Structure formats: C-alpha cells, structure tokens
CSV table of C-alpha atoms in Angstrom, one decimal:
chain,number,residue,atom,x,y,z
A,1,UNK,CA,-5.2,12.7,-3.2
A,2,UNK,CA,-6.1,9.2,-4.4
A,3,UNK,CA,-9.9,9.2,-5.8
A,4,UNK,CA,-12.9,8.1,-8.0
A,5,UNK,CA,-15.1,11.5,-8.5
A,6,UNK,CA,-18.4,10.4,-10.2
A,7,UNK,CA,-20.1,13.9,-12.3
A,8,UNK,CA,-23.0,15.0,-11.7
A,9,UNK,CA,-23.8,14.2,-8.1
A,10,UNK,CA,-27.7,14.5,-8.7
A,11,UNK,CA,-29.4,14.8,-11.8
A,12,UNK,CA,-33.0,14.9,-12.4
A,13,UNK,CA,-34.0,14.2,-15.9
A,14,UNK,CA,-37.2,13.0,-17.8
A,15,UNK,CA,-37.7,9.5,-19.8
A,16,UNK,CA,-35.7,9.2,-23.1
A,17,UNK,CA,-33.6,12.0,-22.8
A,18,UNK,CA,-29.9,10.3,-22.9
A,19,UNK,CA,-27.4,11.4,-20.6
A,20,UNK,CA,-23.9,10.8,-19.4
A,21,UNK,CA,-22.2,9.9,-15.6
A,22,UNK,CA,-18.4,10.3,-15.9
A,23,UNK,CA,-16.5,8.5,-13.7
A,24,UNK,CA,-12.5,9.1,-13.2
A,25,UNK,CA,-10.0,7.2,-11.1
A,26,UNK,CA,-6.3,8.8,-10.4
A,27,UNK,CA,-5.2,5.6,-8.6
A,28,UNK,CA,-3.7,3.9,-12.5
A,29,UNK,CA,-6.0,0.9,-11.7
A,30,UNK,CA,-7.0,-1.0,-14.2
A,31,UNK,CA,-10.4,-2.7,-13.0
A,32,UNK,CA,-13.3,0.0,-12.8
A,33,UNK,CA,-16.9,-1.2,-12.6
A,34,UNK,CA,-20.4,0.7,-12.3
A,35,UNK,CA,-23.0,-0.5,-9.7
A,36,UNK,CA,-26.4,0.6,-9.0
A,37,UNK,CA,-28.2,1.1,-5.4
A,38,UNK,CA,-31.7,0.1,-4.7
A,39,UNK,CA,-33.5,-0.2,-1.6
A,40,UNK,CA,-33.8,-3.7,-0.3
A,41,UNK,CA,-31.2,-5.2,-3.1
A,42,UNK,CA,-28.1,-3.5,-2.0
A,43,UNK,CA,-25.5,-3.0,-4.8
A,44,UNK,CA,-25.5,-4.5,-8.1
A,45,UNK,CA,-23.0,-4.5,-10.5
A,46,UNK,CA,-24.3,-3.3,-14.1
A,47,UNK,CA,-20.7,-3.0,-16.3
A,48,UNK,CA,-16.8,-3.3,-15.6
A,49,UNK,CA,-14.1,-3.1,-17.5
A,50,UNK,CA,-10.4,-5.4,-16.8
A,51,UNK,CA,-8.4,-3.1,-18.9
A,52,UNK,CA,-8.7,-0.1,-21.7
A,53,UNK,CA,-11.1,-1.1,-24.3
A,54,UNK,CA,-12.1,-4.1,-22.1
A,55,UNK,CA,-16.1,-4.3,-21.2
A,56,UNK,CA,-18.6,-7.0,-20.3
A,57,UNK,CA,-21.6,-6.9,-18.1
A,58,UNK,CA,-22.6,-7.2,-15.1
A,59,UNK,CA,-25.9,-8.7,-13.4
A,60,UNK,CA,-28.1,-5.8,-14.2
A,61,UNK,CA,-26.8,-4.3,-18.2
A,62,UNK,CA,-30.0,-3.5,-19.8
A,63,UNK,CA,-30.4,-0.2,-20.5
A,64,UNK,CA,-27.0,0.7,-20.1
A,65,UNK,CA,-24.0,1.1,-22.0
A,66,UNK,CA,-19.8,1.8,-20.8
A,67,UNK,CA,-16.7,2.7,-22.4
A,68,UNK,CA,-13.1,2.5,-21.0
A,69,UNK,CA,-11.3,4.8,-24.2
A,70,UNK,CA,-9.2,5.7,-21.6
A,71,UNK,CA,-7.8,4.0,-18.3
A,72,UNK,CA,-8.7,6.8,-16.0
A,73,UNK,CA,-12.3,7.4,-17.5
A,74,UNK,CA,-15.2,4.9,-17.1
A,75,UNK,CA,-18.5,6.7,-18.4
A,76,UNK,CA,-21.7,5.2,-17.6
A,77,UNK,CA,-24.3,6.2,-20.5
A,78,UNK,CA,-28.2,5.7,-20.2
A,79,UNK,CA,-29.5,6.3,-23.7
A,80,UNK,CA,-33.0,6.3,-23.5
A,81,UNK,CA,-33.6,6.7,-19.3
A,82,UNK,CA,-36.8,4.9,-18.0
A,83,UNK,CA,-38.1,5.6,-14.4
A,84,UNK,CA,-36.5,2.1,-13.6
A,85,UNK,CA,-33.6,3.3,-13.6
A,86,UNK,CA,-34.2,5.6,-10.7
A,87,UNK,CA,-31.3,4.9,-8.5
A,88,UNK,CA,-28.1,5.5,-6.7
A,89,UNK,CA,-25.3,4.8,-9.0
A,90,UNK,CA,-21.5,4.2,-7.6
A,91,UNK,CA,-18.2,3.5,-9.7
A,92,UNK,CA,-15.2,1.7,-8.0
A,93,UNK,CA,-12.2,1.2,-9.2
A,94,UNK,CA,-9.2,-0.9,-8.4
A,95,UNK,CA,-5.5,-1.8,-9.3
A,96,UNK,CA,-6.7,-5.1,-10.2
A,97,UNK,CA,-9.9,-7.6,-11.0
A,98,UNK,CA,-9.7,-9.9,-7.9
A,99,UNK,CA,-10.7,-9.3,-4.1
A,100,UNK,CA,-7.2,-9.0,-2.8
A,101,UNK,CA,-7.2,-5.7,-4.0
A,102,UNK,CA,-9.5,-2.7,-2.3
A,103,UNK,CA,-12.1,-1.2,-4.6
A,104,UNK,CA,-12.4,2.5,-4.2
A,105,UNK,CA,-15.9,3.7,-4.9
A,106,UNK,CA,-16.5,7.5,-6.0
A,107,UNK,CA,-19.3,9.5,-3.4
A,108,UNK,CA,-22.8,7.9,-5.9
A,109,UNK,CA,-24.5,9.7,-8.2
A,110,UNK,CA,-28.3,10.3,-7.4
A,111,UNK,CA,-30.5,10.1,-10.4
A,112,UNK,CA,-34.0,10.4,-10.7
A,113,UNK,CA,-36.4,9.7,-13.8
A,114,UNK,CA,-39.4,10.8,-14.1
B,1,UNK,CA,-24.4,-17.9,-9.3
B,2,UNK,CA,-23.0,-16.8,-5.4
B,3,UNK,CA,-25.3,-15.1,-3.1
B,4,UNK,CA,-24.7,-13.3,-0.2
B,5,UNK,CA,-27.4,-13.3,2.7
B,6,UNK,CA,-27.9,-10.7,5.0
B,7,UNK,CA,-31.1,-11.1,7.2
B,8,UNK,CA,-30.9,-8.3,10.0
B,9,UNK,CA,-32.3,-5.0,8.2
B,10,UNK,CA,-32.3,-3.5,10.9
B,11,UNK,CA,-29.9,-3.6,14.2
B,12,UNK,CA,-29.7,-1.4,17.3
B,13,UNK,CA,-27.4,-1.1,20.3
B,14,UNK,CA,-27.0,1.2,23.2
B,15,UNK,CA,-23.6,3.4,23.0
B,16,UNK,CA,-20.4,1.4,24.4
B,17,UNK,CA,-22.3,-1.8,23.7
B,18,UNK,CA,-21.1,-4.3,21.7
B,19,UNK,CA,-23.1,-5.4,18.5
B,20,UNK,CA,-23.4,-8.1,16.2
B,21,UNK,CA,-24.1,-8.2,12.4
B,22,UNK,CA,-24.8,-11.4,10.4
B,23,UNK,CA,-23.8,-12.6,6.8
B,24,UNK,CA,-24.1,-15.7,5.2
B,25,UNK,CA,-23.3,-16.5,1.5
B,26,UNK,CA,-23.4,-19.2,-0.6
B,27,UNK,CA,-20.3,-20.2,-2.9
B,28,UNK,CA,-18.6,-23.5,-4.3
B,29,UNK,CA,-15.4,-21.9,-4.7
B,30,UNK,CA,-12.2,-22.7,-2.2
B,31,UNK,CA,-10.3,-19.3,-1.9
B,32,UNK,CA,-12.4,-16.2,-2.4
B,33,UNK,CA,-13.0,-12.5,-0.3
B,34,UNK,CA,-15.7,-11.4,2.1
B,35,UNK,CA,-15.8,-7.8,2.9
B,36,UNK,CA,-17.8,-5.6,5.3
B,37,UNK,CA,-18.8,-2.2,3.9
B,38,UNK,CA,-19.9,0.7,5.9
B,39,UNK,CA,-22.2,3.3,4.3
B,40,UNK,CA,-23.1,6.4,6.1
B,41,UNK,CA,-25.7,9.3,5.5
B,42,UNK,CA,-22.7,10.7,3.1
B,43,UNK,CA,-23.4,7.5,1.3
B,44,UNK,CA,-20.1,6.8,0.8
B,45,UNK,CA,-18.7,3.4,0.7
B,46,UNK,CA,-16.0,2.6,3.0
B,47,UNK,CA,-14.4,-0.7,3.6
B,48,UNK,CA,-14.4,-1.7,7.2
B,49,UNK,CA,-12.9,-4.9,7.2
B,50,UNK,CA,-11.9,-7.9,4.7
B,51,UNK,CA,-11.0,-11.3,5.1
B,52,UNK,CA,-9.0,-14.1,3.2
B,53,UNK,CA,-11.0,-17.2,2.9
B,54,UNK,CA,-7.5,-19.0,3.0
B,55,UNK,CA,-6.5,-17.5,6.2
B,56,UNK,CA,-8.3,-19.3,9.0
B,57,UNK,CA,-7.7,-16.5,11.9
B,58,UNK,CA,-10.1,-13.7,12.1
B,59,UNK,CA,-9.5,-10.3,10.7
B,60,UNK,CA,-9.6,-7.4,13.6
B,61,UNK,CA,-9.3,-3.5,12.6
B,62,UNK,CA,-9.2,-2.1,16.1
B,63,UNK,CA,-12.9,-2.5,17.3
B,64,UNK,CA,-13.9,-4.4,14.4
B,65,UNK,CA,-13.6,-7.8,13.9
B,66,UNK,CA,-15.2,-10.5,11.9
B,67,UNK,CA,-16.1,-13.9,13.0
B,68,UNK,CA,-15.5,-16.1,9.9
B,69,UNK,CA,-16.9,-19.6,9.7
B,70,UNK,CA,-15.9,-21.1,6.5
B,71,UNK,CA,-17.6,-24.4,6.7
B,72,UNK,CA,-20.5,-22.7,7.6
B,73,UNK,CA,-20.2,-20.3,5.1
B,74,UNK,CA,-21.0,-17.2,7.6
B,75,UNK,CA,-19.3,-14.2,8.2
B,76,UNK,CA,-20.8,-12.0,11.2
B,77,UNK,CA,-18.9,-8.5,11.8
B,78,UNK,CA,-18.7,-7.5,15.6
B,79,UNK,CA,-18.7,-3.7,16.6
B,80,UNK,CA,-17.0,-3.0,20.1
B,81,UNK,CA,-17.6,0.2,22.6
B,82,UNK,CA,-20.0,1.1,20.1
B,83,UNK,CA,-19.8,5.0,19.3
B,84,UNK,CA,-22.3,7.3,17.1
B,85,UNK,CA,-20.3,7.5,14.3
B,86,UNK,CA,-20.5,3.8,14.0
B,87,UNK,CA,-24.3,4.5,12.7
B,88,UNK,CA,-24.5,3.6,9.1
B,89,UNK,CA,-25.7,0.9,6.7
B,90,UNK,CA,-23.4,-2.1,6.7
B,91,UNK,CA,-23.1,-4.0,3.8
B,92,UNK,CA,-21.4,-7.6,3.4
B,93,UNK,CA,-20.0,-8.6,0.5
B,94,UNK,CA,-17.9,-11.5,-1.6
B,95,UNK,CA,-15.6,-11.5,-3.9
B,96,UNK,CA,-14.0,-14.6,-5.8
B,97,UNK,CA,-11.0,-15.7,-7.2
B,98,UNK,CA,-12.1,-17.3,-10.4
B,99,UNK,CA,-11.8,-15.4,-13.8
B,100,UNK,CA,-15.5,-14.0,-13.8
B,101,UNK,CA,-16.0,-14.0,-10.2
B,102,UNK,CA,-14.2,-11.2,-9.4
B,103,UNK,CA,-17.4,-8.8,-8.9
B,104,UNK,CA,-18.3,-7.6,-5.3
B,105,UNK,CA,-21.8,-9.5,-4.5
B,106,UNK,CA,-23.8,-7.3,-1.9
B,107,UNK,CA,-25.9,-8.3,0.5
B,108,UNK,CA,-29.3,-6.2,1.0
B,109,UNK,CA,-27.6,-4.2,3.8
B,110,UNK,CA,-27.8,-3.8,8.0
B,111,UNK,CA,-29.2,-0.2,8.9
B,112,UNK,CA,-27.5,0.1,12.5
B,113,UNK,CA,-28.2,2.8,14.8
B,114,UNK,CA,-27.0,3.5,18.1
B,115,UNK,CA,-29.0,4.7,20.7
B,116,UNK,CA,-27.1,7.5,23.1
C-alpha cells in the first residue's frame, strides 16, 4: 500500500530534551516536506527537500533541523524543544516539486512540550 | 509572498443541503494549483479536489466541485446532498509553478458540520 507513516504518533516530552520524528514514503517520490499545524494558521511548511541530500526551508525553520540521507526517509529533528513548538506535525511527500503532482501527507504526529 | 484567505471559520448546513465554502488568494503568477483539503477528526489530510489555473472549466469530483474565478483570484468549493461524513475541517490551498513556489500555502481552515 502506497504511504507516508510519520513515528511516533504522540509524544509528550519536556523543554530541551532533543528528539526525533521519522518520516518514510514508499511511493519513490522525490519531494518530501514537513509542515506544522496550529490553530487559527492552518499548515505551515517548516523544511522540504527536491531530491536526496537536497534541503532548504520553509516559512517557519527555526528550531528545526531535516535530513534526506535517504530518498524514502525525511527525519524531522527538534534539538532543543521549546513549548512553541507544541503542535501537530504532518510530512507529505510527492513524485515531484510542483502542484501537478498529489502530495501524500502521513496521519500527523501530536507533540506536546512542556 | 502568496497568501491564501479563507474567512468562514466556521460553516454549517442541514444534511442533503448544499454548502458553500470560500477561498481567496493572492498571487502574481499566471499558471499555478489551488487545492481543497479535507481534514477529519482522524486528522488526516485528504485531497478533495484540485484545479489547473490554466484550465478555465471547473473541476467536479462527483458532489464536489469548485467555482474558480481566476480574475478574481477566488476559489469557493461547493458540497452537494451534504452527508455526515462530509463533517471535517476544509482547508484551501495554492501551489505555484515557479522554482520556489512549489510549497502548498494553507489557508486558516473551514470547520463544517452538518446538522442531521
């Protein structure tokens, strides 16, 4: 079955402790990007990444860092978590950069820091 | 910077009505994407509809369809024979064509709810 999984699902975790989302596609698509969900802003895109070894940001980087060492694998790394960054996380994927192509999101990842 | 506008936070309809939800957006680019997400208590995105800014006729996916107004830069989404699973947050989004602008811009989102 064609899908993004996103790991962990939830997470609860405390301020500075640095942690990890993983984010896998099984679709070969190239484009992969991580946005965040807040209430009353919708989504934002924080990173995405064209191509393996390909980054940049998004609207909302800071505090955040990517890699794409693979082309199926997108991890989304928080290195010193802040309660800002409390917030429903999605990654999408799809074959290609540009809107004629469908992004596939995984099911959101629901952190909290406290 | 492009912007996408959605003002309705809230909508409601009665079952087997038909409902309309508003986007506008703001672009200077020619040929670009607008998209209508769907978002239900799963939270799980799902693309309900998407349209070509170079195609001038409406995009229908059974009883979905979008009424796209180029010049006035808006892009409403119309629910027919509305049905409970059709409650969710809808979100409208863009997309562009430039190198750059490929990014899905949200809108802050349409909580609809359909009333039995």
């Amino acid at each position: 079955e064609a899908q993004v999984t996103q790991n962990p699902r939830y997470l609860i975790t405390v301020t500075g402790k640095k942690l990890t989302v993983t984010c896998s596609q099984n679709m070969n698509h190239e484009y992969m990007s991580w946005y965040r969900q807040d209430p009353g802003l919708g989504l934002r895109q924080i990173y995405y990444s064209m191509n393996v070894e390909v980054t940049d940001k998004g609207d909302v980087p800071e505090g955040y860092k990517v890699s794409r060492k693979e082309k199926r694998n997108f991890p989304l790394i928080l290195e010193s978590p802040s309660p800002n960054q409390t917030s429903l996380y999605f990654c999408a994927s799809s074959l290609r950069p540009r809107g004629l192509y469908e992004q596939y999101f995984g099911p959101g990842t629901r952190l909290t820091v406290t | 910077a492009q912007t996408v506008t959605q003002s309705q936070p809230e909508m409601s309809v009665q079952e087997a009505e038909t409902v309309t939800l508003s986007c506008t957006y703001d672009t200077s680019e020619s040929d670009y994407y607008l998209f209508w997400y769907k978002q239900p208590p799963s939270r799980q995105m799902i693309l309900v509809i998407r349209q070509e800014a170079y195609k001038q006729q409406n995009a229908t996916e059974n009883r979905f369809s979008v009424n796209f107004q180029k010049a006035a830069k808006s892009f409403s989404l119309k629910i027919s024979d509305s049905q409970l699973g059709d409650a969710a947050m809808y979100f409208c989004a863009y997309s562009g064509s430039n190198f750059g602008n490929e990014k899905l811009t949200f809108g802050t989102g349409t909580r609809l709810t359909i009333i039995p």
